[in-house]
Amino acid sequence: MSIKISETLTFECETGNYHTFCPISCVAWLYQKIEDSFFLVVGTKTCGYFLQNALGVMIFAEPRYAMAELEEGDISAQLNDYQELKRLCLQIKKDRNPSVIIWIGTCTTEIIKMDLEGMAPKLENEIEIPIVVARANGLDYAFTQGEDTVLAAMAHRCPERNLLNEKKQEIKDNKIKKDLFSFRFNDIEQKNTKPKNNLTDKTPLVLFGSLPSTVASQLSLELKRQSIHISGWLPAQRYTDLPVLGNGVYVCGVNPFLSRTATTLMRRRKCKLIGAPFPIGPDGTRAWIEEICSVFGIKTQGLEEREKQVWENLIDYINLVRGKSVFFMGDNLLEISLARFLIRCGMIVYEIGIPYMDKRYQAGELRFLQTTCKKMCIPMPRIVEKPDNYNQIQRMRELQPDLAITGMAHANPLEARGINTKWSVEFTFAQIHGFTNAKDILELVTRPLRRNNNLENLGWTNLVK
Amino acid sequence: MKLAYWMYAGPAHIGTLRVASSFKNVHAIMHAPLGDDYFNVMRSMLERERDFTPVTASIVDRHVLARGSQEKVVDNISRKDKQEKPNLIVLTPTCTSSILQEDLQNFVERASASSDSDIILADVNHYRVNELQAADRTLEQVVRYYLDKARRQENFNVSLTEKPSANIIGIFTLGFHNQHDCRELKRLLKDLGIEINQVIPEGGFVENLHMLPKAWFNLVPYRETGLMTAKYLEKEFGMSYISTTPMGIVDIANCIRQIQERINMQYPILLKKKVNYEPYIDEQTKFISQAAWFSRSIDCQNLTGKKAVVFGDATHAASITKILACEMGIRVSCAGTYCKHDQEWFKEQVQNFCDEIIITDDHTKVGDMIARVEPSAIFGTQMERHIGKRLDIPCGVISSPVHIQNFTLGYRPFLGYEGTNQVADLVYNSFTLGMEDHLLEIFGGHDTKEVITKSLSTDTDLTWNSESLLELNKIPGFVRGKIKRNTEKFARQNGITQITAETMYAAKEALNA
């Protein structure tokens, strides 16, 4: 076993025997994000059991999602898929009246080759509710990639920009033109005392990735400070508010796991992708804003000071983590960005496990990771795609990292063996984007370390025989 | 297809995994897509397991779909065989893999040739049995496998132990209070002078299974898991079994009397005297357990005729119904179970102790029933607890599915004489809470109930613009007041009069410093 830490980024690929959440878990945060949606997971008891247990208390709050549980008759095609789905969707329409029903295809629908994409348009016409199909299954994807499949499917439903453009060309009157143009961000526009002649007025910028609305407005504000207006988000708070896309629209991702969405936006919707590091950590946020500004030819203002200010506020946490080592087992694709941020905080990263590595979509982030390592004079971590948890645990035994960022299946056993752990899922659900939330990341990362400061001298670190 | 939000019993492979991972040094390999190993999370989180859950997946991905698993499953089995050297590897199909119809038995045979471990394929149909039935079946399968294996070998010894002894069958991981129940049962049997031959599957070694027939009888505390094994042992080795759940004073006595009968049957041959447990039952009932005294006490008198609803697995729901009705004089308006496969038994058990019986695995039906009956207390699962919350009815949790708070660190058996105390506490606390609540409502509630939300800024110069107010409303109610105060404090310190969303974030950042 080679535990050599190299000078350049090394990419490895292991067996893929690792623990992660099933991608259908994306319904948990997406149904909350998209207020008028209903998620129907077409799968078996296994999927249902996972959702029920993984989402814990949410299940009791009348969630806007349900299982279409396949029974033996569905598997052996004794029942007609179309009729069955129609029956369930009509019931959903009656009970909840959503603006969109999202079908989540699972492993089972893949194996029995249920033609969800084929049935959706027909049924959509019949019941008069849009039906979006996302194949978020465990055969192809891991955890957060579920969101990627949903957003990629939703990108096709966004209104087309060209129609609007043609209309606009007919309208000569400047005032009307402006009203039409700015109808999405008129709120922000009004508050600007002097109207600026911005490029983003003419070139719309759409951000993609689901964030809690507070975080979304924080990021919008950061960009507003640089006189950049966001013309829309994919997904928006409501399905009916999906952003306008099309030729000439700039798009930028806020999360590292959205490569399919990015591809769809570029290839199918002819948008221009801004490839930037992700706004995770103050360094990431600054780089992200700078990249966007450079595309629009805007000189950033006060960004450096702002970043510095945030770092200064984090000093207590950084004193705790400096020089400590981290091991990412890998399960949610946020790993590269988090590792980059933690390296900038002075930590040493031994290994970045990651389910899937899209080197093109994450190119900006990877470059940034590399420069951060150089800047901090820290050896480059190894990036292990499709990791093997068993091997990783062997490596961890040798390396004895100060912190392992890992799934819940391994957290308690590792703790019992004296290795501090942080659950990786928490990073998915916590607010970690932008300048404002940098502290929350470190709050999570330092929690086990702070716990240790309290329990250090009790002599019961290792609790297995 | 069925529209479903919640299920009481999990899918079949969970049952198989629970049994497999309860044995020591047994490894389960799931033939499953990525993400189906959620069982490991549950075991690690709910049971707070210190050890890695001995379950791995042989991942079914796109390639497997296209070309079949080929060498993958066999490789994974051999690899696990070398890494962990388990006694037994259980290849576990999942609902996904079972529709692929790969010849998993063939993989098992191929892997057996090159492995030191025994390897079996769990024999469960995912579309016909649930978690509990699958657990029952898998336990029987493992026991059968090892007894058959022992039979083929020369040294198979089925002679009974010298002293009376018993096997406890069906204690396993993620079971409702199983660990505590097991300890209580061991204590009970020890009091009766009976040795424990083996406890399976929890903590048992498969290599010891061939000694199961040495016990004088089998004790199956829960109906859901263990009966198949007990029946198999009865058929093959003439071992008698007792399946009366020793829960509640009356049934504990029944159970002990049955044990006495079994032991005395063997008396002429092996024991010099007959055993008589009556004095023990009497002593425990009247003076050691507090439950009998409790039901006589004035507290319990106040519960007379109060309405309750019971819902859970067959074992717990039936036992609790009987305890409430016979031992505490509570009126059980409705008793029910989600164990549809065992409904005949359940109906027979409770029919004279409740007004109505409900057999369903649809939680909305249970919720509707509770809303209609309006009981003073509910005894059910985690789901009924939430129904109770919504309807403002207290609930005692008596059965799986449960959440982490029911995997208690403290000693809380439901079985045996200590169990009767625990159940009495649970019942009494549920009702008094309900009564207290009711009285409070009549008399206008606790006077400290109102949280002091008065802010520092009743009439200041600070104004919140619409955007920031919107932002403020997004913050959960219980911290909103605090955030508001902090923001205003920050604004005042910085001479800001108009509070915008930006001010709020700035305040948050400043506070973090």
Short mmCIF file of N, CA and C in Angstrom, two decimals, chain B residues 191-329:
data_model
loop_
_atom_site.label_atom_id
_atom_site.label_comp_id
_atom_site.label_asym_id
_atom_site.label_seq_id
_atom_site.Cartn_x
_atom_site.Cartn_y
_atom_site.Cartn_z
N ASP B 191 -32.85 -17.66 37.79
CA ASP B 191 -33.66 -17.78 39.00
C ASP B 191 -34.35 -19.13 39.06
N LEU B 192 -34.72 -19.64 37.90
CA LEU B 192 -35.45 -20.90 37.84
C LEU B 192 -34.50 -22.10 37.83
N GLY B 193 -33.21 -21.83 37.90
CA GLY B 193 -32.23 -22.91 37.90
C GLY B 193 -32.03 -23.52 36.52
N ILE B 194 -32.27 -22.72 35.48
CA ILE B 194 -32.12 -23.25 34.13
C ILE B 194 -30.91 -22.59 33.48
N GLU B 195 -30.07 -23.40 32.90
CA GLU B 195 -28.89 -22.84 32.23
C GLU B 195 -29.25 -22.36 30.83
N ILE B 196 -28.48 -21.40 30.37
CA ILE B 196 -28.68 -20.95 29.00
C ILE B 196 -27.77 -21.77 28.11
N ASN B 197 -28.34 -22.50 27.22
CA ASN B 197 -27.51 -23.27 26.28
C ASN B 197 -26.96 -22.31 25.23
N GLN B 198 -27.85 -21.64 24.50
CA GLN B 198 -27.40 -20.65 23.52
C GLN B 198 -28.44 -19.55 23.34
N VAL B 199 -27.95 -18.37 23.02
CA VAL B 199 -28.84 -17.29 22.61
C VAL B 199 -28.55 -17.04 21.14
N ILE B 200 -29.56 -17.12 20.30
CA ILE B 200 -29.32 -16.83 18.88
C ILE B 200 -30.37 -15.85 18.37
N PRO B 201 -30.03 -15.06 17.34
CA PRO B 201 -28.71 -14.95 16.74
C PRO B 201 -27.77 -13.99 17.47
N GLU B 202 -28.26 -13.11 18.34
CA GLU B 202 -27.42 -12.06 18.88
C GLU B 202 -26.21 -12.62 19.64
N GLY B 203 -25.04 -12.27 19.17
CA GLY B 203 -23.82 -12.67 19.87
C GLY B 203 -23.46 -14.13 19.72
N GLY B 204 -24.25 -14.89 18.95
CA GLY B 204 -23.96 -16.31 18.81
C GLY B 204 -22.92 -16.59 17.74
N PHE B 205 -22.26 -17.74 17.86
CA PHE B 205 -21.32 -18.15 16.82
C PHE B 205 -21.95 -19.26 16.01
N VAL B 206 -21.87 -19.16 14.70
CA VAL B 206 -22.51 -20.21 13.88
C VAL B 206 -21.86 -21.57 14.11
N GLU B 207 -20.59 -21.57 14.49
CA GLU B 207 -19.92 -22.86 14.69
C GLU B 207 -20.44 -23.58 15.95
N ASN B 208 -21.20 -22.86 16.78
CA ASN B 208 -21.80 -23.50 17.96
C ASN B 208 -23.22 -23.99 17.72
N LEU B 209 -23.75 -23.67 16.54
CA LEU B 209 -25.16 -23.98 16.32
C LEU B 209 -25.45 -25.47 16.42
N HIS B 210 -24.45 -26.31 16.14
CA HIS B 210 -24.72 -27.75 16.19
C HIS B 210 -25.01 -28.22 17.62
N MET B 211 -24.74 -27.36 18.59
CA MET B 211 -25.04 -27.74 19.97
C MET B 211 -26.43 -27.30 20.43
N LEU B 212 -27.18 -26.67 19.52
CA LEU B 212 -28.54 -26.24 19.88
C LEU B 212 -29.40 -27.38 20.45
N PRO B 213 -29.35 -28.58 19.84
CA PRO B 213 -30.25 -29.63 20.32
C PRO B 213 -29.92 -30.15 21.73
N LYS B 214 -28.85 -29.67 22.32
CA LYS B 214 -28.54 -30.11 23.68
C LYS B 214 -29.45 -29.48 24.74
N ALA B 215 -30.13 -28.40 24.35
CA ALA B 215 -31.00 -27.75 25.32
C ALA B 215 -32.25 -28.59 25.56
N TRP B 216 -32.89 -28.41 26.73
CA TRP B 216 -34.10 -29.15 27.06
C TRP B 216 -35.30 -28.59 26.33
N PHE B 217 -35.26 -27.28 26.10
CA PHE B 217 -36.37 -26.67 25.36
C PHE B 217 -35.91 -25.34 24.76
N ASN B 218 -36.73 -24.81 23.88
CA ASN B 218 -36.45 -23.51 23.28
C ASN B 218 -37.44 -22.48 23.76
N LEU B 219 -36.94 -21.27 23.96
CA LEU B 219 -37.82 -20.19 24.37
C LEU B 219 -37.82 -19.16 23.25
N VAL B 220 -39.01 -18.88 22.71
CA VAL B 220 -39.13 -17.90 21.62
C VAL B 220 -39.90 -16.70 22.16
N PRO B 221 -39.20 -15.67 22.59
CA PRO B 221 -39.90 -14.56 23.25
C PRO B 221 -40.76 -13.72 22.31
N TYR B 222 -40.34 -13.60 21.05
CA TYR B 222 -41.12 -12.77 20.13
C TYR B 222 -41.65 -13.64 19.00
N ARG B 223 -42.89 -13.41 18.66
CA ARG B 223 -43.49 -14.23 17.59
C ARG B 223 -42.86 -13.98 16.24
N GLU B 224 -42.43 -12.76 16.02
CA GLU B 224 -42.02 -12.38 14.67
C GLU B 224 -40.80 -13.15 14.18
N THR B 225 -39.88 -13.36 15.10
CA THR B 225 -38.65 -14.01 14.67
C THR B 225 -38.29 -15.14 15.61
N GLY B 226 -38.07 -16.31 15.06
CA GLY B 226 -37.64 -17.44 15.87
C GLY B 226 -38.59 -18.62 15.82
N LEU B 227 -39.85 -18.34 15.49
CA LEU B 227 -40.82 -19.45 15.48
C LEU B 227 -40.47 -20.51 14.44
N MET B 228 -40.05 -20.07 13.27
CA MET B 228 -39.71 -21.04 12.22
C MET B 228 -38.58 -21.94 12.68
N THR B 229 -37.59 -21.31 13.32
CA THR B 229 -36.45 -22.08 13.81
C THR B 229 -36.91 -23.07 14.87
N ALA B 230 -37.74 -22.59 15.79
CA ALA B 230 -38.21 -23.46 16.86
C ALA B 230 -39.00 -24.64 16.29
N LYS B 231 -39.82 -24.36 15.29
CA LYS B 231 -40.62 -25.43 14.69
C LYS B 231 -39.72 -26.45 13.97
N TYR B 232 -38.70 -25.91 13.32
CA TYR B 232 -37.76 -26.80 12.64
C TYR B 232 -37.08 -27.71 13.66
N LEU B 233 -36.64 -27.13 14.78
CA LEU B 233 -35.94 -27.92 15.79
C LEU B 233 -36.88 -28.94 16.42
N GLU B 234 -38.14 -28.57 16.54
CA GLU B 234 -39.12 -29.51 17.09
C GLU B 234 -39.30 -30.70 16.17
N LYS B 235 -39.40 -30.39 14.88
CA LYS B 235 -39.64 -31.45 13.90
C LYS B 235 -38.43 -32.38 13.80
N GLU B 236 -37.24 -31.78 13.78
CA GLU B 236 -36.05 -32.59 13.53
C GLU B 236 -35.54 -33.28 14.78
N PHE B 237 -35.65 -32.61 15.92
CA PHE B 237 -35.01 -33.14 17.12
C PHE B 237 -35.99 -33.35 18.27
N GLY B 238 -37.25 -33.14 18.00
CA GLY B 238 -38.25 -33.31 19.05
C GLY B 238 -38.10 -32.32 20.18
N MET B 239 -37.46 -31.18 19.91
CA MET B 239 -37.31 -30.18 20.97
C MET B 239 -38.61 -29.41 21.11
N SER B 240 -39.11 -29.32 22.34
CA SER B 240 -40.33 -28.54 22.49
C SER B 240 -39.96 -27.07 22.63
N TYR B 241 -40.91 -26.20 22.30
CA TYR B 241 -40.63 -24.78 22.43
C TYR B 241 -41.77 -24.07 23.14
N ILE B 242 -41.43 -22.94 23.75
CA ILE B 242 -42.43 -22.14 24.43
C ILE B 242 -42.47 -20.79 23.73
N SER B 243 -43.64 -20.43 23.24
CA SER B 243 -43.72 -19.16 22.51
C SER B 243 -44.61 -18.15 23.22
N THR B 244 -44.93 -18.42 24.49
CA THR B 244 -45.69 -17.43 25.24
C THR B 244 -44.73 -16.31 25.63
N THR B 245 -45.06 -15.10 25.22
CA THR B 245 -44.16 -13.99 25.52
C THR B 245 -44.27 -13.63 27.00
N PRO B 246 -43.17 -13.71 27.75
CA PRO B 246 -43.25 -13.40 29.18
C PRO B 246 -43.33 -11.89 29.42
N MET B 247 -44.42 -11.29 28.94
CA MET B 247 -44.61 -9.86 29.13
C MET B 247 -45.89 -9.65 29.92
N GLY B 248 -45.83 -8.94 31.02
CA GLY B 248 -47.00 -8.78 31.89
C GLY B 248 -47.04 -9.92 32.91
N ILE B 249 -47.53 -9.61 34.11
CA ILE B 249 -47.54 -10.57 35.22
C ILE B 249 -48.19 -11.89 34.83
N VAL B 250 -49.35 -11.82 34.18
CA VAL B 250 -50.11 -13.02 33.87
C VAL B 250 -49.35 -13.91 32.90
N ASP B 251 -48.83 -13.31 31.85
CA ASP B 251 -48.16 -14.13 30.84
C ASP B 251 -46.79 -14.62 31.32
N ILE B 252 -46.15 -13.88 32.19
CA ILE B 252 -44.89 -14.39 32.73
C ILE B 252 -45.19 -15.67 33.51
N ALA B 253 -46.25 -15.62 34.32
CA ALA B 253 -46.63 -16.81 35.09
C ALA B 253 -46.97 -17.96 34.14
N ASN B 254 -47.71 -17.67 33.08
CA ASN B 254 -48.03 -18.71 32.09
C ASN B 254 -46.78 -19.32 31.52
N CYS B 255 -45.86 -18.45 31.17
CA CYS B 255 -44.64 -18.90 30.53
C CYS B 255 -43.84 -19.78 31.50
N ILE B 256 -43.75 -19.34 32.77
CA ILE B 256 -42.97 -20.12 33.75
C ILE B 256 -43.64 -21.48 34.00
N ARG B 257 -44.96 -21.49 34.03
CA ARG B 257 -45.65 -22.77 34.24
C ARG B 257 -45.40 -23.73 33.07
N GLN B 258 -45.34 -23.17 31.90
CA GLN B 258 -45.04 -24.05 30.75
C GLN B 258 -43.63 -24.60 30.85
N ILE B 259 -42.72 -23.76 31.31
CA ILE B 259 -41.34 -24.22 31.48
C ILE B 259 -41.31 -25.36 32.50
N GLN B 260 -42.03 -25.14 33.58
CA GLN B 260 -42.09 -26.16 34.63
C GLN B 260 -42.59 -27.49 34.06
N GLU B 261 -43.62 -27.38 33.27
CA GLU B 261 -44.19 -28.59 32.67
C GLU B 261 -43.15 -29.31 31.80
N ARG B 262 -42.43 -28.54 30.97
CA ARG B 262 -41.42 -29.14 30.08
C ARG B 262 -40.32 -29.83 30.89
N ILE B 263 -39.92 -29.16 31.96
CA ILE B 263 -38.82 -29.72 32.72
C ILE B 263 -39.27 -30.98 33.45
N ASN B 264 -40.45 -30.91 33.98
CA ASN B 264 -40.93 -32.08 34.71
C ASN B 264 -41.20 -33.27 33.81
N MET B 265 -41.41 -33.01 32.51
CA MET B 265 -41.56 -34.12 31.57
C MET B 265 -40.28 -34.93 31.47
N GLN B 266 -39.16 -34.22 31.60
CA GLN B 266 -37.86 -34.89 31.49
C GLN B 266 -37.44 -35.49 32.83
N TYR B 267 -38.23 -35.21 33.88
CA TYR B 267 -37.83 -35.50 35.24
C TYR B 267 -37.40 -36.95 35.50
N PRO B 268 -38.18 -37.95 35.10
CA PRO B 268 -37.80 -39.30 35.50
C PRO B 268 -36.40 -39.66 35.04
N ILE B 269 -36.01 -39.16 33.92
CA ILE B 269 -34.74 -39.58 33.35
C ILE B 269 -33.57 -38.79 33.95
N LEU B 270 -33.74 -37.47 33.97
CA LEU B 270 -32.55 -36.66 34.21
C LEU B 270 -32.51 -35.96 35.57
N LEU B 271 -33.67 -35.62 36.09
CA LEU B 271 -33.65 -34.92 37.37
C LEU B 271 -34.14 -35.86 38.45
N LYS B 272 -33.62 -35.68 39.61
CA LYS B 272 -34.06 -36.57 40.69
C LYS B 272 -35.37 -36.10 41.30
N LYS B 273 -35.71 -34.85 41.12
CA LYS B 273 -36.94 -34.33 41.70
C LYS B 273 -37.71 -33.50 40.68
N LYS B 274 -38.98 -33.27 40.97
CA LYS B 274 -39.75 -32.37 40.12
C LYS B 274 -39.50 -30.94 40.57
N VAL B 275 -39.61 -30.03 39.60
CA VAL B 275 -39.47 -28.62 40.01
C VAL B 275 -40.83 -28.03 40.27
N ASN B 276 -40.88 -27.09 41.17
CA ASN B 276 -42.12 -26.38 41.44
C ASN B 276 -41.82 -24.89 41.50
N TYR B 277 -42.33 -24.18 40.50
CA TYR B 277 -42.02 -22.76 40.43
C TYR B 277 -43.09 -21.88 41.05
N GLU B 278 -44.16 -22.47 41.55
CA GLU B 278 -45.27 -21.66 42.07
C GLU B 278 -44.83 -20.67 43.16
N PRO B 279 -44.04 -21.13 44.13
CA PRO B 279 -43.61 -20.15 45.15
C PRO B 279 -42.82 -18.99 44.55
N TYR B 280 -42.02 -19.32 43.55
CA TYR B 280 -41.23 -18.26 42.90
C TYR B 280 -42.16 -17.24 42.22
N ILE B 281 -43.14 -17.75 41.49
CA ILE B 281 -44.08 -16.87 40.80
C ILE B 281 -44.79 -15.97 41.81
N ASP B 282 -45.20 -16.60 42.90
CA ASP B 282 -45.95 -15.87 43.92
C ASP B 282 -45.10 -14.75 44.53
N GLU B 283 -43.89 -15.10 44.90
CA GLU B 283 -42.97 -14.13 45.52
C GLU B 283 -42.70 -12.96 44.57
N GLN B 284 -42.36 -13.31 43.32
CA GLN B 284 -42.02 -12.28 42.34
C GLN B 284 -43.23 -11.38 42.07
N THR B 285 -44.38 -12.02 41.88
CA THR B 285 -45.58 -11.26 41.53
C THR B 285 -45.96 -10.28 42.62
N LYS B 286 -45.95 -10.80 43.84
CA LYS B 286 -46.46 -9.96 44.92
C LYS B 286 -45.46 -8.96 45.45
N PHE B 287 -44.19 -9.35 45.50
CA PHE B 287 -43.27 -8.51 46.25
C PHE B 287 -42.07 -7.99 45.45
N ILE B 288 -41.64 -8.71 44.45
CA ILE B 288 -40.45 -8.23 43.72
C ILE B 288 -40.87 -7.26 42.62
N SER B 289 -41.76 -7.74 41.76
CA SER B 289 -42.31 -6.82 40.78
C SER B 289 -43.27 -5.87 41.47
N GLN B 290 -43.29 -4.65 41.07
CA GLN B 290 -44.18 -3.67 41.69
C GLN B 290 -45.50 -3.56 40.93
N ALA B 291 -45.58 -4.27 39.81
CA ALA B 291 -46.72 -4.05 38.92
C ALA B 291 -48.04 -4.52 39.52
N ALA B 292 -47.99 -5.65 40.23
CA ALA B 292 -49.23 -6.16 40.82
C ALA B 292 -49.72 -5.19 41.89
N TRP B 293 -48.82 -4.75 42.71
CA TRP B 293 -49.16 -3.77 43.74
C TRP B 293 -49.66 -2.48 43.10
N PHE B 294 -49.00 -2.09 42.02
CA PHE B 294 -49.39 -0.87 41.31
C PHE B 294 -50.83 -0.94 40.85
N SER B 295 -51.21 -2.10 40.31
CA SER B 295 -52.57 -2.19 39.77
C SER B 295 -53.61 -2.17 40.90
N ARG B 296 -53.16 -2.46 42.11
CA ARG B 296 -54.03 -2.40 43.28
C ARG B 296 -54.06 -0.97 43.85
N SER B 297 -53.00 -0.22 43.59
CA SER B 297 -52.83 1.09 44.23
C SER B 297 -53.83 2.11 43.70
N ILE B 298 -53.94 3.21 44.43
CA ILE B 298 -54.93 4.22 44.12
C ILE B 298 -54.66 4.91 42.79
N ASP B 299 -53.35 4.97 42.42
CA ASP B 299 -52.96 5.55 41.14
C ASP B 299 -53.68 4.86 40.01
N CYS B 300 -53.56 3.54 40.06
CA CYS B 300 -54.09 2.76 38.94
C CYS B 300 -55.61 2.79 38.95
N GLN B 301 -56.16 2.95 40.14
CA GLN B 301 -57.63 3.03 40.24
C GLN B 301 -58.16 4.18 39.37
N ASN B 302 -57.38 5.26 39.39
CA ASN B 302 -57.80 6.42 38.61
C ASN B 302 -57.76 6.18 37.10
N LEU B 303 -57.06 5.13 36.73
CA LEU B 303 -56.98 4.84 35.29
C LEU B 303 -58.16 3.99 34.83
N THR B 304 -58.91 3.46 35.76
CA THR B 304 -59.98 2.52 35.42
C THR B 304 -60.92 3.08 34.36
N GLY B 305 -61.11 2.29 33.34
CA GLY B 305 -62.08 2.66 32.31
C GLY B 305 -61.60 3.72 31.35
N LYS B 306 -60.36 4.19 31.53
CA LYS B 306 -59.83 5.16 30.56
C LYS B 306 -59.63 4.47 29.22
N LYS B 307 -59.81 5.24 28.16
CA LYS B 307 -59.71 4.63 26.84
C LYS B 307 -58.28 4.66 26.31
N ALA B 308 -57.86 3.56 25.73
CA ALA B 308 -56.54 3.52 25.12
C ALA B 308 -56.62 2.81 23.78
N VAL B 309 -55.63 3.10 22.93
CA VAL B 309 -55.51 2.43 21.65
C VAL B 309 -54.14 1.79 21.60
N VAL B 310 -54.06 0.57 21.09
CA VAL B 310 -52.77 -0.12 21.01
C VAL B 310 -52.49 -0.49 19.56
N PHE B 311 -51.28 -0.21 19.11
CA PHE B 311 -50.90 -0.64 17.77
C PHE B 311 -49.40 -0.95 17.73
N GLY B 312 -49.05 -2.04 17.06
CA GLY B 312 -47.63 -2.38 16.99
C GLY B 312 -47.44 -3.71 16.32
N ASP B 313 -46.26 -4.33 16.52
CA ASP B 313 -46.08 -5.68 15.97
C ASP B 313 -46.96 -6.63 16.79
N ALA B 314 -47.14 -7.85 16.29
CA ALA B 314 -48.11 -8.76 16.91
C ALA B 314 -47.75 -9.03 18.37
N THR B 315 -46.49 -9.32 18.64
CA THR B 315 -46.09 -9.67 20.00
C THR B 315 -46.41 -8.56 20.98
N HIS B 316 -45.88 -7.37 20.69
CA HIS B 316 -46.02 -6.30 21.67
C HIS B 316 -47.44 -5.79 21.77
N ALA B 317 -48.11 -5.66 20.63
CA ALA B 317 -49.47 -5.13 20.67
C ALA B 317 -50.38 -6.08 21.45
N ALA B 318 -50.23 -7.38 21.22
CA ALA B 318 -51.08 -8.34 21.93
C ALA B 318 -50.78 -8.31 23.43
N SER B 319 -49.52 -8.34 23.78
CA SER B 319 -49.17 -8.36 25.20
C SER B 319 -49.63 -7.10 25.91
N ILE B 320 -49.38 -5.97 25.30
CA ILE B 320 -49.75 -4.70 25.95
C ILE B 320 -51.26 -4.61 26.09
N THR B 321 -51.98 -5.06 25.06
CA THR B 321 -53.44 -5.06 25.15
C THR B 321 -53.89 -5.86 26.36
N LYS B 322 -53.31 -7.02 26.54
CA LYS B 322 -53.70 -7.88 27.66
C LYS B 322 -53.33 -7.24 28.99
N ILE B 323 -52.15 -6.61 29.04
CA ILE B 323 -51.73 -5.96 30.28
C ILE B 323 -52.69 -4.83 30.64
N LEU B 324 -53.01 -4.00 29.65
CA LEU B 324 -53.89 -2.86 29.90
C LEU B 324 -55.27 -3.34 30.38
N ALA B 325 -55.78 -4.33 29.65
CA ALA B 325 -57.14 -4.77 29.93
C ALA B 325 -57.23 -5.58 31.23
N CYS B 326 -56.36 -6.59 31.38
CA CYS B 326 -56.51 -7.49 32.53
C CYS B 326 -55.81 -6.97 33.77
N GLU B 327 -54.65 -6.33 33.58
CA GLU B 327 -53.85 -6.04 34.76
C GLU B 327 -54.06 -4.62 35.27
N MET B 328 -54.62 -3.74 34.43
CA MET B 328 -54.75 -2.36 34.87
C MET B 328 -56.17 -1.81 34.74
N GLY B 329 -57.05 -2.60 34.19
CA GLY B 329 -58.44 -2.17 34.10
C GLY B 329 -58.66 -1.01 33.14
#
